[in-house]
Amino acid sequence: MPDIDLRDHIRTIPGFPRPDILYYDISTLLAHAEAWGETVRRLADVVGSHKPDLLASIESRGFVVAAPVAHALGCGFVMVRKRGKLPGETVSYEYTLEYGTDQIEVQTDALVPGQRVVLVDDLLATGGTAAASHALLRQLGAEVVAAAFIIELSFLGGRQRLDLPITSLVAYDK
């Protein structure tokens, strides 16, 4: 099988969701079975080397990414969601955005303290939500050992906000 360049399957859309944003769309990657399968295999290779008990991801594209990787590795999966989206007892974490604050939550019984967790998501941009997720998982007693992303917008500096080993399959420098 020829080496697949994942960039060939990631579409960019200027002006979404705001005029000053260039959106990196993975729907075209998801639609290409061979490229999507290769993405899951590459992430599973990277993430598996950290020997996780669980993968955690941020809604909603992150769920699409992390769930098949967790399945491939035979480990569990934890959803990090926006406030009010999870049933049952939750613990929340408030964090600062460029213009205000937001909150994310995890169910209190989603993990056992001491479990090894890798944060997996589709995109690392400024790193704010990933850093908040890392902090929330640690608050629950998780040993967050690494993070992995399909795409990293390295020019936004999100990597510097995470005190973790980070792997990105594709990086954009501008």
XYZ file of C-alpha atoms in Angstrom:
174
model
C 0.000 0.000 0.000
C 1.449 3.410 -0.902
C 2.128 5.835 1.937
C -0.940 8.005 2.490
C -0.415 11.733 2.988
C -3.211 12.677 5.365
C -2.950 16.340 4.291
C -4.403 15.301 0.935
C -7.617 14.350 2.766
C -7.990 17.379 5.060
C -9.978 20.186 3.488
C -9.488 23.820 4.468
C -12.442 26.181 4.461
C -11.726 29.914 4.682
C -14.093 32.096 6.709
C -15.642 29.403 8.898
C -16.978 29.868 11.530
C -15.812 33.509 11.380
C -14.315 35.542 8.529
C -10.804 35.526 10.089
C -10.632 31.728 10.577
C -9.267 29.043 8.260
C -11.109 25.862 9.258
C -9.371 22.480 8.970
C -12.150 20.055 8.099
C -11.673 16.334 8.818
C -15.004 15.321 7.251
C -13.167 14.666 3.980
C -10.672 12.480 5.864
C -13.514 10.562 7.518
C -15.183 10.028 4.119
C -12.100 8.343 2.638
C -12.044 4.824 4.090
C -8.396 4.098 3.374
C -7.124 7.439 4.702
C -9.384 7.230 7.770
C -8.235 3.682 8.503
C -4.620 4.804 8.216
C -5.323 7.710 10.590
C -6.752 5.356 13.218
C -3.803 2.951 12.785
C -1.238 5.736 13.165
C -2.943 7.149 16.248
C -3.260 3.676 17.770
C 0.478 3.093 17.240
C 1.396 6.385 18.904
C -1.128 6.200 21.731
C -0.549 2.503 22.405
C 3.095 3.147 23.200
C 1.917 5.022 26.343
C 0.033 1.946 27.612
C -3.225 3.759 28.468
C -6.086 2.311 30.464
C -8.410 4.899 28.953
C -8.527 7.472 26.212
C -10.276 10.778 26.847
C -11.531 13.198 24.250
C -13.359 16.467 23.876
C -16.703 16.741 22.118
C -17.658 16.256 19.405
C -15.144 15.557 16.642
C -12.787 14.225 19.295
C -15.277 11.455 20.069
C -15.226 10.351 16.435
C -11.423 10.233 16.593
C -10.797 8.683 20.002
C -13.506 5.997 20.064
C -12.111 3.873 17.198
C -8.574 4.284 18.552
C -9.723 3.105 21.993
C -11.430 0.133 20.352
C -8.289 -0.709 18.368
C -6.246 -0.634 21.583
C -8.799 -2.547 23.661
C -9.097 0.229 26.223
C -11.928 2.375 27.534
C -13.016 5.832 26.463
C -14.050 8.874 28.538
C -16.088 11.766 27.161
C -15.183 15.323 28.136
C -18.266 17.429 27.418
C -19.550 20.935 27.720
C -21.493 21.722 30.884
C -24.927 20.141 31.163
C -24.469 17.489 28.449
C -23.716 14.444 30.639
C -26.243 12.575 32.806
C -25.554 11.616 36.385
C -23.066 13.154 38.773
C -20.324 15.173 37.110
C -17.322 17.236 38.059
C -16.681 20.416 36.119
C -13.761 22.651 35.330
C -14.045 26.309 34.355
C -11.421 27.812 32.096
C -10.728 31.122 30.411
C -11.262 31.749 26.731
C -10.156 34.727 24.695
C -13.508 36.434 25.419
C -14.949 34.965 28.622
C -15.064 31.545 30.244
C -16.376 28.074 29.498
C -16.874 24.856 31.450
C -16.247 21.211 30.651
C -17.396 18.173 32.607
C -16.686 14.491 33.111
C -18.863 11.975 34.930
C -17.478 11.341 38.407
C -17.389 7.570 37.845
C -15.761 7.780 34.399
C -12.372 6.712 35.705
C -10.619 5.261 38.714
C -7.871 7.359 40.321
C -4.457 6.244 39.094
C -5.624 5.085 35.670
C -3.323 5.996 32.788
C -5.128 8.282 30.358
C -4.144 9.682 26.964
C -5.990 12.724 25.671
C -6.906 12.251 21.981
C -8.557 14.853 19.783
C -8.855 15.946 16.184
C -7.121 19.314 16.487
C -4.681 21.167 18.719
C -4.980 24.923 18.169
C -4.453 27.335 21.079
C -4.542 24.466 23.576
C -7.057 26.026 25.962
C -9.643 23.250 25.932
C -6.977 20.526 25.863
C -5.232 22.093 28.884
C -8.569 22.373 30.706
C -9.337 18.716 29.916
C -5.903 17.699 31.208
C -6.533 19.618 34.441
C -10.030 18.156 34.864
C -8.831 14.573 34.352
C -6.022 15.106 36.866
C -8.572 16.558 39.314
C -10.346 13.184 39.119
C -7.079 11.372 39.880
C -6.126 10.284 36.365
C -2.487 9.946 35.423
C -2.593 11.811 32.112
C 0.490 10.513 30.312
C 0.276 11.999 26.795
C -1.845 13.702 24.170
C -2.302 12.911 20.479
C -4.000 14.855 17.711
C -4.650 14.392 14.018
C -3.902 18.063 13.293
C -1.773 20.627 15.092
C -1.844 24.308 14.195
C 1.657 24.823 15.539
C 1.654 28.556 14.764
C -0.971 29.016 17.533
C 1.309 27.632 20.267
C -1.118 25.193 21.896
C 1.655 22.688 22.577
C 3.197 25.086 25.107
C 0.031 24.956 27.243
C 0.263 21.206 27.797
C 2.886 19.708 30.046
C 2.673 16.358 28.256
C 4.343 14.413 25.469
C 2.362 15.441 22.373
C 2.109 13.766 18.985
C 0.377 15.244 15.953
C -0.007 13.345 12.717
C -0.144 16.532 10.622
C 1.188 19.978 11.571
C 0.495 23.258 9.858
C 3.041 26.028 10.440
C 0.985 28.922 9.065
